[in-house]
XYZ file of N, CA, C and O in Angstrom:
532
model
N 7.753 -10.392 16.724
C 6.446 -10.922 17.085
C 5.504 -10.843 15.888
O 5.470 -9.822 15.201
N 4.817 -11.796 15.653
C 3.612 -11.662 14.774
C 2.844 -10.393 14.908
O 2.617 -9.642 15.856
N 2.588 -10.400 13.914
C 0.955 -8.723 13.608
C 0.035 -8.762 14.915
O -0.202 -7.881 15.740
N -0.604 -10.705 14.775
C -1.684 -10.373 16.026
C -1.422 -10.538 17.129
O -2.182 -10.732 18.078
N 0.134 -10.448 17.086
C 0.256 -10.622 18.868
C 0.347 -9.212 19.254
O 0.177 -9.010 20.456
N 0.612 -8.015 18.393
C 1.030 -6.617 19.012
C -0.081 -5.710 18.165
O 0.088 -4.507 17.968
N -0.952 -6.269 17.809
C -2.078 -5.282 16.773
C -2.344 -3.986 17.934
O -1.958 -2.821 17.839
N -3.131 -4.623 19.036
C -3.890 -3.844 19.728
C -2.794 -2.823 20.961
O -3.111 -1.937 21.754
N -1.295 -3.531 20.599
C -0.557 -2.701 21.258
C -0.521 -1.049 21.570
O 0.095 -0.375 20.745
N -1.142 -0.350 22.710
C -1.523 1.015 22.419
C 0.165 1.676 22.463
O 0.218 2.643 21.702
N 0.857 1.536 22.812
C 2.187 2.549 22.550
C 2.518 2.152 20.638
O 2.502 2.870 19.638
N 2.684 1.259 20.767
C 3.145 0.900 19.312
C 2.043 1.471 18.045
O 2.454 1.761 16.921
N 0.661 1.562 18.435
C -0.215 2.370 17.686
C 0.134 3.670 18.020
O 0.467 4.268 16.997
N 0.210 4.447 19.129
C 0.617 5.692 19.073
C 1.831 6.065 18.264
O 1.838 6.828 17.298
N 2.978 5.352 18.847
C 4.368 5.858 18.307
C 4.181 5.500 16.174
O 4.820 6.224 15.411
N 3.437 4.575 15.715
C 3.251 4.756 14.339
C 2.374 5.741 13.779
O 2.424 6.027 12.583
N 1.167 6.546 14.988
C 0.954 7.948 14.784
C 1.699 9.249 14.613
O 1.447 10.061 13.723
N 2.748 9.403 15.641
C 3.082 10.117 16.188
C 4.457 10.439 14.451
O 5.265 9.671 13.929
N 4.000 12.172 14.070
C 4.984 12.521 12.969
C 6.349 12.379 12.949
O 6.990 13.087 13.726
N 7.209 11.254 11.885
C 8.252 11.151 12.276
C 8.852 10.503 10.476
O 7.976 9.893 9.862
N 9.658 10.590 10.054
C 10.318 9.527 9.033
C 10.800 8.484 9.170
O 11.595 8.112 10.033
N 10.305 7.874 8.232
C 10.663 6.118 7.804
C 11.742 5.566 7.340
O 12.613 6.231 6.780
N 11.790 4.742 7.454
C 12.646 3.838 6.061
C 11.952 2.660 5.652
O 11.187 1.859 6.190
N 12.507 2.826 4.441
C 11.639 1.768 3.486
C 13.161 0.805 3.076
O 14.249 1.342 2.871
N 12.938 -0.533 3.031
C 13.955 -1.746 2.652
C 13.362 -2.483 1.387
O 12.356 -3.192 1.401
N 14.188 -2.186 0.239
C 13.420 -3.164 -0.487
C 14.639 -3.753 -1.010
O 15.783 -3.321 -0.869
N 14.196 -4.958 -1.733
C 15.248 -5.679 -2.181
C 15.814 -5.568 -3.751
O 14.963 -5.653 -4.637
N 17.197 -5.385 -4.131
C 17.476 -5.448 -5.594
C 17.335 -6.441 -6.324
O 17.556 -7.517 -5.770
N 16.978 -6.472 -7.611
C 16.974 -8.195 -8.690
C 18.606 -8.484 -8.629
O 19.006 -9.313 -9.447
N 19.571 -7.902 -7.764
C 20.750 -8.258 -7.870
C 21.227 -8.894 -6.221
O 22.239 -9.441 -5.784
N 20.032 -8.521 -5.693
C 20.400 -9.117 -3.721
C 20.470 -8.365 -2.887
O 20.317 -8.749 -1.727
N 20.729 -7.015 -3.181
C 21.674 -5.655 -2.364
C 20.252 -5.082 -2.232
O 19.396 -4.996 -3.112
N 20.163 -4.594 -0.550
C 19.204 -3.653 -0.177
C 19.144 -2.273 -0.960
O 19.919 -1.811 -1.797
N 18.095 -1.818 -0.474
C 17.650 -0.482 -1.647
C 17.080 0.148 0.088
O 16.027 -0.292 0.548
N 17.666 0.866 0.641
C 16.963 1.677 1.836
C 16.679 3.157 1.443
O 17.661 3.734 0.977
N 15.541 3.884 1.536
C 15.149 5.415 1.370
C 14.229 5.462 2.776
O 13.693 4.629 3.507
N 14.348 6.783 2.731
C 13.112 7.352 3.812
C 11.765 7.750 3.366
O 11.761 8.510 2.398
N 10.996 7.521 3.692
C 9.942 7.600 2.937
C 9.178 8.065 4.680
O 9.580 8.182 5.837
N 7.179 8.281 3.499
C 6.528 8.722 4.494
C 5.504 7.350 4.916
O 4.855 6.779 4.040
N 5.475 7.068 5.865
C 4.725 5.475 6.166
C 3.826 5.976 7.344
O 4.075 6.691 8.315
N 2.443 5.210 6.816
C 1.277 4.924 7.737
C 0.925 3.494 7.881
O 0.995 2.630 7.006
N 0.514 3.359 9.180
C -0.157 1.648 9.710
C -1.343 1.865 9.903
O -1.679 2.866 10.535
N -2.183 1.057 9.450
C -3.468 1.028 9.537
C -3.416 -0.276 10.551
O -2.669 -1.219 10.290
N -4.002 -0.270 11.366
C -3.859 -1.452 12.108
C -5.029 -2.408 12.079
O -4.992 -3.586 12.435
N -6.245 -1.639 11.532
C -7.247 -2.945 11.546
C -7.355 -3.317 10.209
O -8.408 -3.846 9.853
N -6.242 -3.095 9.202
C -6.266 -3.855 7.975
C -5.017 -4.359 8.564
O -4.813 -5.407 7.952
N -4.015 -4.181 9.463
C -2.848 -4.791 9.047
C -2.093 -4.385 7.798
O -1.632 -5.285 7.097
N -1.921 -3.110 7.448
C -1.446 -2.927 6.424
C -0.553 -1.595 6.330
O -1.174 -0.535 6.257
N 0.449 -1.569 6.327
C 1.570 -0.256 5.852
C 1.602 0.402 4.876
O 2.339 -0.086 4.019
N 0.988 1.586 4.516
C 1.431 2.524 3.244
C 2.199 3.498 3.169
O 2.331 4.422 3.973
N 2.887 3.257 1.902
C 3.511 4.314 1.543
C 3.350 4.974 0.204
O 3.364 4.115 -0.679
N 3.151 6.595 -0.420
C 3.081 6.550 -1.153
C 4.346 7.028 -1.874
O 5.384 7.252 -1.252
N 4.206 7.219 -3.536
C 5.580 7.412 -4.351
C 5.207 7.643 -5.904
O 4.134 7.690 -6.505
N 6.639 7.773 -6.316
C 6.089 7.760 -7.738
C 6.635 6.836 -8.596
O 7.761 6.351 -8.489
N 5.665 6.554 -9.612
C 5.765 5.222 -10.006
C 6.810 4.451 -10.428
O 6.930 3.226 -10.421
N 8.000 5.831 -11.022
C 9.261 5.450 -11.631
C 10.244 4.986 -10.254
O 11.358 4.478 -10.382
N 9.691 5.226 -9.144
C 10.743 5.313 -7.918
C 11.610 3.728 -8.308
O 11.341 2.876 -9.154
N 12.747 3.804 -7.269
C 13.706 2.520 -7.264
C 12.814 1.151 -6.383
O 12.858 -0.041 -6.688
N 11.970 1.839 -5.140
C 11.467 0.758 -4.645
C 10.306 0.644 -5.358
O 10.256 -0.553 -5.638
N 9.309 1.201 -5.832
C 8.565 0.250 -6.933
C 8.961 -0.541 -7.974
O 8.216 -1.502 -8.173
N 10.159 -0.405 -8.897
C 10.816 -1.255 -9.478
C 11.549 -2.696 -8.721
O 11.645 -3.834 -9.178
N 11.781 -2.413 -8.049
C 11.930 -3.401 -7.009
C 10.765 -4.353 -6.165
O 10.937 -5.546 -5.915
N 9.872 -3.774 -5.885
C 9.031 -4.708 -5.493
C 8.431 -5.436 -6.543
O 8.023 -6.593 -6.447
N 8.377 -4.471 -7.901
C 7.161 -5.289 -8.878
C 8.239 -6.238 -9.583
O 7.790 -7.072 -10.369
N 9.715 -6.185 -9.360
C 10.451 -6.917 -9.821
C 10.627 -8.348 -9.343
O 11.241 -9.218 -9.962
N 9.812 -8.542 -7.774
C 9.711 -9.588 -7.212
C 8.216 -10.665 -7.808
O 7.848 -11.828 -7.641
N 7.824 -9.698 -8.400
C 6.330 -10.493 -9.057
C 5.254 -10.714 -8.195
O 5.265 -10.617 -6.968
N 4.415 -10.988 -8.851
C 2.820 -10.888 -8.020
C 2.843 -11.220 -6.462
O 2.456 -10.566 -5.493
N 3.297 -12.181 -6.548
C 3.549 -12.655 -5.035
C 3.508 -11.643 -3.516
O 3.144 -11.847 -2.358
N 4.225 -10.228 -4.437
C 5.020 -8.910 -3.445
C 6.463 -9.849 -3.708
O 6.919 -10.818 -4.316
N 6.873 -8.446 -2.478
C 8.489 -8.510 -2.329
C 8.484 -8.513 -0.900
O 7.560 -7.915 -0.350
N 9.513 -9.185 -0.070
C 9.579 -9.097 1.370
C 10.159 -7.542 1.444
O 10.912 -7.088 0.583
N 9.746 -6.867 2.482
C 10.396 -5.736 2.918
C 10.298 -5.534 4.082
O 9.913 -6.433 4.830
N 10.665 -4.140 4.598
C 10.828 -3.804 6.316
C 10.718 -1.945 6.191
O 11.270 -1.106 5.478
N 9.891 -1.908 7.091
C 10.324 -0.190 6.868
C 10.200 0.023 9.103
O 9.468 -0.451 9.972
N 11.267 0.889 9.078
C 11.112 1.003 9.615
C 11.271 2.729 10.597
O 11.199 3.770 9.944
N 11.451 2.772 11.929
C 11.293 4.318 12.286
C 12.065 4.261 13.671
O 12.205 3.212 14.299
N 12.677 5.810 14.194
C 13.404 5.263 15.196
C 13.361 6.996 15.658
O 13.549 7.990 14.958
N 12.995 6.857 17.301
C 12.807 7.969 18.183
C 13.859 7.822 19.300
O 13.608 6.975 20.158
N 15.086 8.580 19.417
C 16.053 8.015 20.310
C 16.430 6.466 20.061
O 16.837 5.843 19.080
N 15.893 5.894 22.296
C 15.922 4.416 21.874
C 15.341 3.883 21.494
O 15.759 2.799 21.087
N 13.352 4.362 21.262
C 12.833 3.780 20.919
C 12.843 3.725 19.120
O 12.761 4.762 18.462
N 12.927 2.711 18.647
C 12.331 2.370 17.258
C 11.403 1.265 16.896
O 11.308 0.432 17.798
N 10.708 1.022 15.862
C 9.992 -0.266 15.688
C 10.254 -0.765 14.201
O 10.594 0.091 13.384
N 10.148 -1.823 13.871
C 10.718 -1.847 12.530
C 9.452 -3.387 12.368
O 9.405 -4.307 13.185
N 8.328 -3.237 10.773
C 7.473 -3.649 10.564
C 8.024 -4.241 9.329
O 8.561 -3.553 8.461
N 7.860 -5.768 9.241
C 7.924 -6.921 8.117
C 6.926 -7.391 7.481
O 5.957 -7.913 8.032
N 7.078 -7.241 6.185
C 5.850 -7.737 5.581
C 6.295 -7.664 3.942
O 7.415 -7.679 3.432
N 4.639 -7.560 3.198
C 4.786 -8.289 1.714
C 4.315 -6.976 1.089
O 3.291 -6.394 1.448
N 4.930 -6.661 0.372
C 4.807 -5.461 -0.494
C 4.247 -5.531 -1.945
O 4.900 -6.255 -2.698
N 3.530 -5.123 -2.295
C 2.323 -4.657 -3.769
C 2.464 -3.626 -3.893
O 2.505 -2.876 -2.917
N 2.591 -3.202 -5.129
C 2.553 -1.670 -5.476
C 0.588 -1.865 -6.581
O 0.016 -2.756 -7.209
N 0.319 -0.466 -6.209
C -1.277 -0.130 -6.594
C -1.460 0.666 -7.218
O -0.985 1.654 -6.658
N -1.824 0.894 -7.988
C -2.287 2.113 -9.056
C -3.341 2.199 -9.532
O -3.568 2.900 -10.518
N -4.519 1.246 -8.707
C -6.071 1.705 -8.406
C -6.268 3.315 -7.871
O -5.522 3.725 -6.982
N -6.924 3.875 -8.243
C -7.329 5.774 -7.669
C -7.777 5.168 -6.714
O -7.356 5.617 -5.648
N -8.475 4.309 -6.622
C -8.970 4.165 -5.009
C -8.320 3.816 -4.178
O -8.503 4.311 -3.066
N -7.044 2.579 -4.414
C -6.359 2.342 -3.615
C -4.877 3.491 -2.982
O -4.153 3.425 -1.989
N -4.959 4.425 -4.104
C -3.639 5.674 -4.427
C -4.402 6.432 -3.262
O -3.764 6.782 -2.270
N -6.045 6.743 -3.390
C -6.779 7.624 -2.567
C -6.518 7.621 -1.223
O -6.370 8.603 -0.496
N -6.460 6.209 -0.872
C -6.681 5.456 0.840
C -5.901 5.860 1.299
O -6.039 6.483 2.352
N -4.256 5.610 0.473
C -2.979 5.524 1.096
C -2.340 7.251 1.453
O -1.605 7.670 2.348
N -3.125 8.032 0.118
C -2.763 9.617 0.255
C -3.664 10.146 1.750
O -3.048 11.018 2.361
N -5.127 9.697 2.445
C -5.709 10.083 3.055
C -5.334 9.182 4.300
O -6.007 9.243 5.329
N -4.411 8.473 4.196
C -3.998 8.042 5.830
C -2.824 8.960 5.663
O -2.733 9.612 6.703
N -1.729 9.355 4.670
C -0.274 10.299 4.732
C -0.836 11.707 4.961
O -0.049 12.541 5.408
N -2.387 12.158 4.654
C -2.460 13.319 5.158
C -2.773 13.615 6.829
O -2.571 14.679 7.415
N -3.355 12.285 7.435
C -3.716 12.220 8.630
C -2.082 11.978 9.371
O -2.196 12.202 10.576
N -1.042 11.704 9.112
C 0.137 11.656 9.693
C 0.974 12.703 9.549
O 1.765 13.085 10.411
N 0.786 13.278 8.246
C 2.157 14.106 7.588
C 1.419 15.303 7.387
O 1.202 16.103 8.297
N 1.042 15.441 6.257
C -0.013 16.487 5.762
C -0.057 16.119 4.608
O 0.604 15.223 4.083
N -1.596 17.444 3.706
C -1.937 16.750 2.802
C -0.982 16.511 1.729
O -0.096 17.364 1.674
N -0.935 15.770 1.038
C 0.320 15.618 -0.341
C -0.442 16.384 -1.898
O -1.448 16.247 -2.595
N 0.436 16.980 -1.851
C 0.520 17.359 -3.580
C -0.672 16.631 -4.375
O -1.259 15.701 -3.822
N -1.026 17.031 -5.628
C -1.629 15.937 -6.573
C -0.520 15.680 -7.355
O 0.288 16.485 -7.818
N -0.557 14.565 -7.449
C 0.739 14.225 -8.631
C 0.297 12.504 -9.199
O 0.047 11.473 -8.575
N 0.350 12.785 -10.446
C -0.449 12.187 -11.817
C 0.254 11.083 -11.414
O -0.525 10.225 -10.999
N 1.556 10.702 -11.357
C 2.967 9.638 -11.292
C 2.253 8.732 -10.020
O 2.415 7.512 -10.050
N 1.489 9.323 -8.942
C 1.409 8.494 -7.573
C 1.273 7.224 -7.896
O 0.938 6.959 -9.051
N 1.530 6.044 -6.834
C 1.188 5.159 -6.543
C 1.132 4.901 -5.304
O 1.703 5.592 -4.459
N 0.237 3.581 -4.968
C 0.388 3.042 -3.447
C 1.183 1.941 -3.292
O 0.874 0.897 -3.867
N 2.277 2.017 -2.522
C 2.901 0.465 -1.761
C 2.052 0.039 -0.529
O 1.861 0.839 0.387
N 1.677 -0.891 -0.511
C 1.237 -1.511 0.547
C 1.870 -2.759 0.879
O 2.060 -3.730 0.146
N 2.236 -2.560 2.356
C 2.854 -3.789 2.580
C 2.038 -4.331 3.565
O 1.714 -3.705 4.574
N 1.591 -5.793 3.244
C 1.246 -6.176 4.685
C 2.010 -7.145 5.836
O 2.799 -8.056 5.587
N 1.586 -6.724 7.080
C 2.349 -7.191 7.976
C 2.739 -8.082 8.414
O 1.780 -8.605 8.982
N 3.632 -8.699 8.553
C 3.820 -9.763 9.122
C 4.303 -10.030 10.205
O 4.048 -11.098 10.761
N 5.157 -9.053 10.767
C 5.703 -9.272 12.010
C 6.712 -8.111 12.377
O 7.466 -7.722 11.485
N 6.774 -7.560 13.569
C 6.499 -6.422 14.269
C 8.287 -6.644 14.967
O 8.706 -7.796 15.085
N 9.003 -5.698 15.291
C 10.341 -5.683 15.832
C 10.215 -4.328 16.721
O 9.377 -3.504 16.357
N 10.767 -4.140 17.523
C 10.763 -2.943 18.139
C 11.028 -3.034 19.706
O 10.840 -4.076 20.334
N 11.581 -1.588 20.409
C 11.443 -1.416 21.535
C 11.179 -0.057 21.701
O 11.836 0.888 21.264
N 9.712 -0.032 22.666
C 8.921 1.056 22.827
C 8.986 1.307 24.387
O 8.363 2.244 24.888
């Protein structure tokens, strides 16, 4: 389903609250998925997924390898039967302000993170929503 058909969905906002690990999908310059677990927050009234990392990681090389545009990706999360799995366009950020946003939504999910000089932000935005909740 599209972003604005399930934005205001209240289980699907809870269960992307609720502390749990991710996966992140990004794509290789060779075709072959790149899957890790990572820590992911939804902001839902930007429509937007973060994750943070460090800059040398495999999926930032990978997304910025897709060029300005982003990179298609998917990250997704899975509780028993329920899982949801979120599609969208991925940017990597290395604005402090934008590194700031993404560390202060991972402390409101996870806890606070480390300082670490290397951070960056992935942001993916959404495009369309998979899941059964």
């Amino acid at each position: 389903m599209r972003w604005d058909e399930v934005a205001g969905n209240p289980a699907l906002l809870e269960f992307w609250t609720q502390r749990r690990v991710c996966s992140l999908t990004t794509v290789r310059p060779d075709g072959r998925p790149h899957t890790v677990a990572v820590g992911a927050t939804l902001d839902p009234e930007a429509g937007v997924v973060r994750v943070i990392t460090f800059r040398s990681s495999v999926k930032v090389a990978n997304v910025r390898a897709a060029g300005p545009g982003g990179a298609p990706v998917s990250v997704s999360q899975v509780d028993g039967g329920r899982w949801s799995t979120v599609e969208g366009v991925a940017r990597v950020h290395e604005e402090p302000d934008r590194v700031a946003e993404a560390e202060r939504w991972y402390a409101q999910r996870y806890r606070e993170p480390q300082p670490n000089p290397e951070r960056v932000a992935i942001e993916i935005t959404v495009r369309s929503v998979l899941g059964r909740l």
